[in-house]
Amino acid sequence: MTVGILGLGLIGGSMARAYTKVGHTVLAADTDENMLRFAQLSGAVSDVLDESSISKCDLLLLAIYPKGCIAWLEKYAHLVNPGTLVMDLCGIKEEVCQRCFPLAKEFGFTFIGAHPMAGSHYSGFKYSRSNLFQGAPMVLVPPRFDDMQLLDQAKQALAPCGFGRFSVCTAQEHDRLIAFTSQMPHVLSNAFIKSPTALSHKGFSAGSYKDLTRVAWLNAPMWAELCMENRENMLFELNTYIRQLQAYRTALEKNDIDTLTALFDEGRRRKEAVDG
């Protein structure tokens, strides 16, 4: 199988390594030509993905920012082979799928939205690894939910990555849930670390601090675009969180330990229920 990968960051680079490791041919494109050459020298990439090689790909993985994925596919859709499976790997789905499903229909190839639920607070090809997705969940957003053959095709195409389970949903449901599970934690972590106390925390922090602040170390342009593109869902989650914080603040202001205890216990019970 020939796999074309657009973008050699952490996700695209790890995809390249995973497919190359099991013997597939990987073609890649990246705006950083030095990084592309390095990926070729490392053996993760066989050759360049360009206008002359797009039609050779059995699988195309778009691993750059959402707007970039849309723009690239709009520009090169006419070069994609009708038998090719195209997937974006973006952190939001509604706009990407709205724009890309019609392109696939017009030019005769297949497009499926895909979101690998794996990553790191480090970004870039140098942190990529072939086993990044091993056992991780993958969310698929297909154009049709009753096409089991299409879903099976997607799973088979992604087999070299070693995903542990697949979920299927609409683009709207994906973006609603991902605002809570992914984008909100990055916002909360990033805001929390801005306390002036953070500058003097050394020697006074343990696991809870590390867990909470790990993703404050983020790719700012990427996460700003993801949150802005998903702003309605993000505003709902932020407003919900702010209301919860206000309840804790009010209990502290009123020296009301009973209410504060009840709030903590409510959160503990919710976590227990959520985790099952």
Tab-separated table of C-alpha atoms in Angstrom:
chain	number	residue	atom	x	y	z
A	1	MET	CA	0.000	0.000	0.000
A	2	THR	CA	1.182	3.513	-0.782
A	3	VAL	CA	0.303	6.006	1.949
A	4	GLY	CA	0.429	9.770	1.455
A	5	ILE	CA	0.763	11.899	4.582
A	6	LEU	CA	0.266	15.655	4.664
A	7	GLY	CA	2.119	17.094	7.652
A	8	LEU	CA	4.963	15.518	9.620
A	9	GLY	CA	4.231	16.730	13.120
A	10	LEU	CA	3.733	14.357	16.040
A	11	ILE	CA	0.633	12.710	14.540
A	12	GLY	CA	1.665	12.641	10.891
A	13	GLY	CA	5.211	11.621	11.767
A	14	SER	CA	4.013	8.787	13.989
A	15	MET	CA	1.675	7.615	11.228
A	16	ALA	CA	4.604	7.633	8.794
A	17	ARG	CA	6.724	5.549	11.158
A	18	ALA	CA	3.900	3.077	11.827
A	19	TYR	CA	3.204	2.393	8.142
A	20	THR	CA	6.865	2.249	7.187
A	21	LYS	CA	7.597	-0.170	10.010
A	22	VAL	CA	5.293	-2.806	8.507
A	23	GLY	CA	6.581	-2.347	4.972
A	24	HIS	CA	4.233	0.160	3.336
A	25	THR	CA	5.525	2.952	1.098
A	26	VAL	CA	5.081	6.377	2.671
A	27	LEU	CA	5.060	9.629	0.699
A	28	ALA	CA	4.899	12.870	2.658
A	29	ALA	CA	4.587	16.627	2.335
A	30	ASP	CA	5.491	19.269	4.890
A	31	THR	CA	6.018	23.026	4.745
A	32	ASP	CA	9.364	22.530	6.504
A	33	GLU	CA	11.626	21.117	3.785
A	34	ASN	CA	14.407	20.402	6.263
A	35	MET	CA	12.029	18.309	8.349
A	36	LEU	CA	10.883	16.445	5.250
A	37	ARG	CA	14.473	15.637	4.331
A	38	PHE	CA	15.170	14.521	7.892
A	39	ALA	CA	12.127	12.224	7.794
A	40	GLN	CA	13.463	10.712	4.574
A	41	LEU	CA	16.945	10.254	6.032
A	42	SER	CA	15.452	8.614	9.136
A	43	GLY	CA	13.699	6.072	6.914
A	44	ALA	CA	10.174	7.079	7.980
A	45	VAL	CA	9.360	8.523	4.558
A	46	SER	CA	10.224	7.042	1.150
A	47	ASP	CA	9.570	10.019	-1.100
A	48	VAL	CA	7.773	13.338	-1.497
A	49	LEU	CA	3.993	13.691	-1.759
A	50	ASP	CA	3.359	16.201	-4.540
A	51	GLU	CA	1.149	16.786	-7.557
A	52	SER	CA	2.856	14.003	-9.470
A	53	SER	CA	2.464	11.374	-6.733
A	54	ILE	CA	-0.957	12.096	-5.195
A	55	SER	CA	-2.653	9.739	-7.649
A	56	LYS	CA	-0.352	6.887	-6.585
A	57	CYS	CA	-1.708	6.832	-3.031
A	58	ASP	CA	-4.104	4.161	-1.810
A	59	LEU	CA	-4.522	6.063	1.468
A	60	LEU	CA	-4.163	9.793	2.105
A	61	LEU	CA	-3.849	11.073	5.689
A	62	LEU	CA	-4.225	14.817	6.236
A	63	ALA	CA	-2.415	15.675	9.461
A	64	ILE	CA	-2.250	19.467	9.513
A	65	TYR	CA	-4.542	22.183	10.907
A	66	PRO	CA	-8.231	22.003	9.900
A	67	LYS	CA	-8.216	24.981	7.544
A	68	GLY	CA	-5.033	23.694	5.940
A	69	CYS	CA	-6.571	20.257	5.356
A	70	ILE	CA	-9.598	21.800	3.696
A	71	ALA	CA	-7.511	24.121	1.521
A	72	TRP	CA	-5.163	21.305	0.441
A	73	LEU	CA	-7.985	18.962	-0.522
A	74	GLU	CA	-9.863	21.698	-2.376
A	75	LYS	CA	-6.694	22.395	-4.375
A	76	TYR	CA	-5.732	18.788	-5.144
A	77	ALA	CA	-8.997	16.818	-5.063
A	78	HIS	CA	-8.935	16.505	-8.854
A	79	LEU	CA	-5.646	14.571	-8.593
A	80	VAL	CA	-6.874	12.008	-6.053
A	81	ASN	CA	-7.444	8.546	-7.503
A	82	PRO	CA	-11.129	7.474	-7.299
A	83	GLY	CA	-10.077	4.353	-5.395
A	84	THR	CA	-8.228	6.307	-2.714
A	85	LEU	CA	-9.401	6.546	0.908
A	86	VAL	CA	-8.790	10.024	2.339
A	87	MET	CA	-8.886	10.788	6.058
A	88	ASP	CA	-8.229	13.971	7.954
A	89	LEU	CA	-6.708	13.606	11.421
A	90	CYS	CA	-7.869	16.961	12.811
A	91	GLY	CA	-9.115	17.688	16.307
A	92	ILE	CA	-12.424	19.098	15.037
A	93	LYS	CA	-14.736	17.595	12.479
A	94	GLU	CA	-17.845	19.625	11.620
A	95	GLU	CA	-16.352	22.177	9.219
A	96	VAL	CA	-13.812	19.710	7.811
A	97	CYS	CA	-16.471	17.117	7.000
A	98	GLN	CA	-18.942	19.688	5.669
A	99	ARG	CA	-16.330	20.849	3.168
A	100	CYS	CA	-14.649	17.545	2.334
A	101	PHE	CA	-17.608	15.160	1.942
A	102	PRO	CA	-18.866	17.079	-1.129
A	103	LEU	CA	-15.361	17.101	-2.642
A	104	ALA	CA	-15.144	13.328	-2.299
A	105	LYS	CA	-18.548	12.927	-3.960
A	106	GLU	CA	-17.627	15.283	-6.781
A	107	PHE	CA	-14.289	13.637	-7.608
A	108	GLY	CA	-15.193	10.040	-6.801
A	109	PHE	CA	-12.888	9.189	-3.907
A	110	THR	CA	-13.860	8.298	-0.330
A	111	PHE	CA	-13.441	10.709	2.588
A	112	ILE	CA	-13.813	9.803	6.261
A	113	GLY	CA	-13.183	12.078	9.214
A	114	ALA	CA	-10.786	10.490	11.701
A	115	HIS	CA	-9.443	11.587	15.075
A	116	PRO	CA	-6.746	9.474	16.762
A	117	MET	CA	-7.137	9.869	20.518
A	118	ALA	CA	-3.439	9.813	21.295
A	119	GLY	CA	-0.714	12.391	21.559
A	120	SER	CA	1.753	14.176	23.782
A	121	HIS	CA	2.359	17.661	25.139
A	122	TYR	CA	5.447	17.633	22.910
A	123	SER	CA	4.971	18.411	19.229
A	124	GLY	CA	6.974	17.853	16.087
A	125	PHE	CA	8.438	14.984	14.094
A	126	LYS	CA	11.341	14.471	16.501
A	127	TYR	CA	8.886	13.233	19.137
A	128	SER	CA	7.023	10.925	16.749
A	129	ARG	CA	7.118	7.172	17.288
A	130	SER	CA	5.683	4.162	15.522
A	131	ASN	CA	3.774	2.924	18.594
A	132	LEU	CA	2.091	6.216	19.526
A	133	PHE	CA	-1.350	4.843	18.610
A	134	GLN	CA	-0.904	1.335	19.995
A	135	GLY	CA	-4.065	0.472	21.946
A	136	ALA	CA	-5.444	4.020	21.614
A	137	PRO	CA	-9.039	4.870	20.618
A	138	MET	CA	-9.827	6.167	17.136
A	139	VAL	CA	-12.984	8.141	16.330
A	140	LEU	CA	-14.395	7.850	12.817
A	141	VAL	CA	-16.872	10.227	11.184
A	142	PRO	CA	-18.111	8.560	7.974
A	143	PRO	CA	-20.411	10.096	5.344
A	144	ARG	CA	-22.840	7.175	5.835
A	145	PHE	CA	-23.431	5.215	9.037
A	146	ASP	CA	-25.065	2.193	7.415
A	147	ASP	CA	-22.073	1.366	5.202
A	148	MET	CA	-20.344	-1.379	7.187
A	149	GLN	CA	-18.061	-2.165	4.267
A	150	LEU	CA	-16.747	1.410	4.349
A	151	LEU	CA	-16.107	1.276	8.096
A	152	ASP	CA	-14.320	-2.036	7.709
A	153	GLN	CA	-12.206	-0.539	4.922
A	154	ALA	CA	-11.184	2.310	7.220
A	155	LYS	CA	-10.287	-0.047	10.055
A	156	GLN	CA	-8.219	-2.232	7.741
A	157	ALA	CA	-6.419	0.795	6.325
A	158	LEU	CA	-5.537	1.954	9.858
A	159	ALA	CA	-4.506	-1.508	11.094
A	160	PRO	CA	-0.738	-0.790	11.006
A	161	CYS	CA	-1.231	1.886	13.666
A	162	GLY	CA	-2.574	-0.623	16.214
A	163	PHE	CA	-5.616	1.282	17.473
A	164	GLY	CA	-7.344	-0.473	20.368
A	165	ARG	CA	-10.937	0.481	19.617
A	166	PHE	CA	-13.026	2.481	17.164
A	167	SER	CA	-15.959	4.791	17.829
A	168	VAL	CA	-18.290	6.108	15.138
A	169	CYS	CA	-20.266	9.334	15.455
A	170	THR	CA	-21.467	12.430	13.613
A	171	ALA	CA	-19.214	15.442	13.167
A	172	GLN	CA	-21.465	17.469	15.504
A	173	GLU	CA	-21.314	14.855	18.260
A	174	HIS	CA	-17.560	14.563	17.884
A	175	ASP	CA	-17.034	18.298	18.310
A	176	ARG	CA	-19.417	18.501	21.278
A	177	LEU	CA	-17.606	15.739	23.150
A	178	ILE	CA	-14.090	16.765	22.157
A	179	ALA	CA	-14.665	20.251	23.573
A	180	PHE	CA	-15.049	18.602	26.983
A	181	THR	CA	-12.479	15.809	26.788
A	182	SER	CA	-9.657	17.536	24.925
A	183	GLN	CA	-9.945	21.254	24.287
A	184	MET	CA	-11.215	22.257	27.737
A	185	PRO	CA	-8.375	20.478	29.612
A	186	HIS	CA	-5.861	22.416	27.525
A	187	VAL	CA	-7.574	25.734	28.296
A	188	LEU	CA	-7.885	24.970	32.019
A	189	SER	CA	-4.290	23.806	32.318
A	190	ASN	CA	-3.013	26.786	30.376
A	191	ALA	CA	-4.983	29.238	32.531
A	192	PHE	CA	-4.092	27.545	35.822
A	193	ILE	CA	-0.336	27.815	35.265
A	194	LYS	CA	-0.637	31.617	34.973
A	195	SER	CA	-0.995	32.011	38.755
A	196	PRO	CA	1.976	33.981	40.154
A	197	THR	CA	2.378	31.169	42.688
A	198	ALA	CA	3.527	28.890	39.862
A	199	LEU	CA	6.882	30.653	39.853
A	200	SER	CA	7.689	29.365	43.341
A	201	HIS	CA	6.054	25.935	43.345
A	202	LYS	CA	9.219	23.825	43.165
A	203	GLY	CA	9.519	21.527	46.149
A	204	PHE	CA	5.817	21.890	46.893
A	205	SER	CA	4.254	19.970	44.008
A	206	ALA	CA	3.569	16.327	43.298
A	207	GLY	CA	1.394	14.227	41.003
A	208	SER	CA	-1.748	16.344	41.053
A	209	TYR	CA	0.138	19.453	39.928
A	210	LYS	CA	1.959	17.555	37.197
A	211	ASP	CA	-1.250	15.918	35.942
A	212	LEU	CA	-3.096	19.229	35.823
A	213	THR	CA	-0.366	21.287	34.133
A	214	ARG	CA	1.094	18.778	31.655
A	215	VAL	CA	-0.900	20.006	28.674
A	216	ALA	CA	-0.261	23.691	29.420
A	217	TRP	CA	2.838	22.995	27.327
A	218	LEU	CA	0.980	23.151	24.010
A	219	ASN	CA	1.170	24.206	20.380
A	220	ALA	CA	-0.498	27.611	20.750
A	221	PRO	CA	-1.503	28.288	17.104
A	222	MET	CA	-2.967	24.806	16.686
A	223	TRP	CA	-5.015	24.837	19.889
A	224	ALA	CA	-6.209	28.401	19.279
A	225	GLU	CA	-7.537	27.350	15.862
A	226	LEU	CA	-9.173	24.193	17.231
A	227	CYS	CA	-10.912	26.072	20.044
A	228	MET	CA	-12.012	28.925	17.806
A	229	GLU	CA	-13.428	26.538	15.202
A	230	ASN	CA	-15.337	24.804	18.008
A	231	ARG	CA	-16.213	27.965	19.892
A	232	GLU	CA	-19.926	27.307	20.531
A	233	ASN	CA	-19.180	24.007	22.259
A	234	MET	CA	-16.231	25.567	24.043
A	235	LEU	CA	-18.325	28.460	25.346
A	236	PHE	CA	-20.880	26.012	26.723
A	237	GLU	CA	-18.171	24.068	28.563
A	238	LEU	CA	-16.409	27.196	29.802
A	239	ASN	CA	-19.630	28.741	31.103
A	240	THR	CA	-20.511	25.476	32.851
A	241	TYR	CA	-17.084	25.322	34.475
A	242	ILE	CA	-17.175	28.964	35.566
A	243	ARG	CA	-20.537	28.389	37.283
A	244	GLN	CA	-19.047	25.441	39.153
A	245	LEU	CA	-15.996	27.470	40.203
A	246	GLN	CA	-18.238	30.249	41.464
A	247	ALA	CA	-19.985	27.786	43.780
A	248	TYR	CA	-16.653	26.808	45.345
A	249	ARG	CA	-15.611	30.448	45.654
A	250	THR	CA	-18.899	31.393	47.323
A	251	ALA	CA	-18.512	28.598	49.874
A	252	LEU	CA	-14.982	29.807	50.695
A	253	GLU	CA	-16.060	33.454	50.909
A	254	LYS	CA	-18.849	32.525	53.332
A	255	ASN	CA	-16.621	30.216	55.368
A	256	ASP	CA	-19.203	27.518	54.650
A	257	ILE	CA	-17.404	24.208	55.157
A	258	ASP	CA	-20.585	22.153	54.864
A	259	THR	CA	-21.279	23.450	51.363
A	260	LEU	CA	-17.640	23.069	50.342
A	261	THR	CA	-17.620	19.496	51.609
A	262	ALA	CA	-20.821	18.786	49.698
A	263	LEU	CA	-19.303	20.234	46.511
A	264	PHE	CA	-16.200	18.072	46.852
A	265	ASP	CA	-18.291	15.003	47.556
A	266	GLU	CA	-20.529	15.722	44.568
A	267	GLY	CA	-17.463	15.903	42.325
A	268	ARG	CA	-16.051	12.693	43.751
A	269	ARG	CA	-19.341	10.865	43.174
A	270	ARG	CA	-19.573	12.227	39.622
A	271	LYS	CA	-16.058	10.980	38.871
A	272	GLU	CA	-16.951	7.574	40.303
A	273	ALA	CA	-20.103	7.412	38.166
A	274	VAL	CA	-18.301	8.553	35.023
A	275	ASP	CA	-15.483	6.025	35.443
A	276	GLY	CA	-17.977	3.264	36.165
